[in-house]
PDB file of C-alpha atoms in Angstrom:
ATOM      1  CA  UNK A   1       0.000   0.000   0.000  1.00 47.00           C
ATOM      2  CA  UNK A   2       2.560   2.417   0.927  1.00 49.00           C
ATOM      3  CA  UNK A   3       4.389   1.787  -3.032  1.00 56.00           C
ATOM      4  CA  UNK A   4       1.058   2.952  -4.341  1.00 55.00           C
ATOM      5  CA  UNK A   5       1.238   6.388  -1.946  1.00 62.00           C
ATOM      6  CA  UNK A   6       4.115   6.939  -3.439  1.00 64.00           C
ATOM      7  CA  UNK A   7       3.086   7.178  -6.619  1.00 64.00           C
ATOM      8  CA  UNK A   8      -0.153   9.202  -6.173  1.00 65.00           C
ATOM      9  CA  UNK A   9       0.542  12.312  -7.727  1.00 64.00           C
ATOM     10  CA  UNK A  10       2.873  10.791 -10.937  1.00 71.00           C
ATOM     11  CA  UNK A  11      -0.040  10.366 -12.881  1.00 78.00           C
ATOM     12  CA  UNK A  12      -0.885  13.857 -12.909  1.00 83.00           C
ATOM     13  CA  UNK A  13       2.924  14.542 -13.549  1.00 83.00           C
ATOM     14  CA  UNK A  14       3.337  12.432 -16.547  1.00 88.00           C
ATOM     15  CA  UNK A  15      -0.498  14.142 -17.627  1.00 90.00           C
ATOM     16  CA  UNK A  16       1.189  17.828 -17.733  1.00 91.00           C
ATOM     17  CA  UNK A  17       4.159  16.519 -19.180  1.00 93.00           C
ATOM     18  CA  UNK A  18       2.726  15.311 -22.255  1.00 94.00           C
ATOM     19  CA  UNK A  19       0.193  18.388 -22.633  1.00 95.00           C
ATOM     20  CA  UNK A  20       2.632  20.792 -22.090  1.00 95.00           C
ATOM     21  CA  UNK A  21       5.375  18.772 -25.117  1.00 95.00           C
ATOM     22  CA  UNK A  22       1.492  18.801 -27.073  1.00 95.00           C
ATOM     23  CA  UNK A  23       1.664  22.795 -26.774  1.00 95.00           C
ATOM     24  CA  UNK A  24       5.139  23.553 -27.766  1.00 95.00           C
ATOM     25  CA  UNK A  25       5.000  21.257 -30.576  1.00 94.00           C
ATOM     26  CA  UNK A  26       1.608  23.014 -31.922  1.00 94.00           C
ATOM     27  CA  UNK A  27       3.081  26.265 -31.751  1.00 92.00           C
ATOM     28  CA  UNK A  28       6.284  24.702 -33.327  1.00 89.00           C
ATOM     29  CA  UNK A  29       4.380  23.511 -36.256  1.00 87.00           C
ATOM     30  CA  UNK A  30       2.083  26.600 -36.284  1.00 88.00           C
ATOM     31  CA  UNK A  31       5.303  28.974 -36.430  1.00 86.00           C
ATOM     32  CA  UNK A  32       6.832  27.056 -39.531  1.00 83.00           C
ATOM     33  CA  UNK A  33       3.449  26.692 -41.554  1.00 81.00           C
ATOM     34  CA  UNK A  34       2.430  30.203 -41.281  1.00 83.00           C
ATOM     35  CA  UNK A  35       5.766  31.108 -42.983  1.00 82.00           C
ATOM     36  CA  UNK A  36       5.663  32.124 -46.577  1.00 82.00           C
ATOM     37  CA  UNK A  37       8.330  29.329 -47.858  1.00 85.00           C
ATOM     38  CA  UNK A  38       7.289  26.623 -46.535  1.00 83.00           C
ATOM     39  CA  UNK A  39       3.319  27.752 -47.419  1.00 83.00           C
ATOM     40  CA  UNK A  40       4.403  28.672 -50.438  1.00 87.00           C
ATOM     41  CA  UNK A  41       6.279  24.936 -51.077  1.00 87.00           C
ATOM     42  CA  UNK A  42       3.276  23.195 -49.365  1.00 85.00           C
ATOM     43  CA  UNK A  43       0.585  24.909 -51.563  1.00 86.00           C
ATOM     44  CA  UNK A  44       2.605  23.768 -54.731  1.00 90.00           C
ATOM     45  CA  UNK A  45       3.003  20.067 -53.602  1.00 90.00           C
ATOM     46  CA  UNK A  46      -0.766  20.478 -53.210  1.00 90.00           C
ATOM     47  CA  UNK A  47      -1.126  21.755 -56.695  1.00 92.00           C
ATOM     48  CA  UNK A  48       0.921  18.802 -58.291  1.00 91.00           C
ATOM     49  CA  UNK A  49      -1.015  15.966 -56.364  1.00 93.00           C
ATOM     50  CA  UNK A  50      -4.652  17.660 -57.628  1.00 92.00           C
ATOM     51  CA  UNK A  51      -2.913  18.263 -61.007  1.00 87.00           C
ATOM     52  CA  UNK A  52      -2.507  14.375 -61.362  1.00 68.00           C
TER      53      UNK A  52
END
């Protein structure tokens, strides 16, 4: 019983861990889409695979 005590609170731990890695890599991937290169390359690979 006393193993599981000390463990109570690493759930929660782990929980925020992985939401806050979530949030940096969703601004991460917001900050290099909304940049004109790589929009500009994405849009074109978009182009080609419609153009097919």
């Amino acid at each position: 019983m006393d193993q599981l005590q000390d463990e109570q609170g690493s759930t929660t731990a782990e929980f925020a861990m992985v939401t806050l890695a979530a949030v940096a890599f969703a601004g991460l991937l917001i900050s290099i889409l909304s940049s004109g290169d790589v929009r500009g390359m994405l849009m074109g690979l978009i182009t080609k695979a419609l153009s097919l």
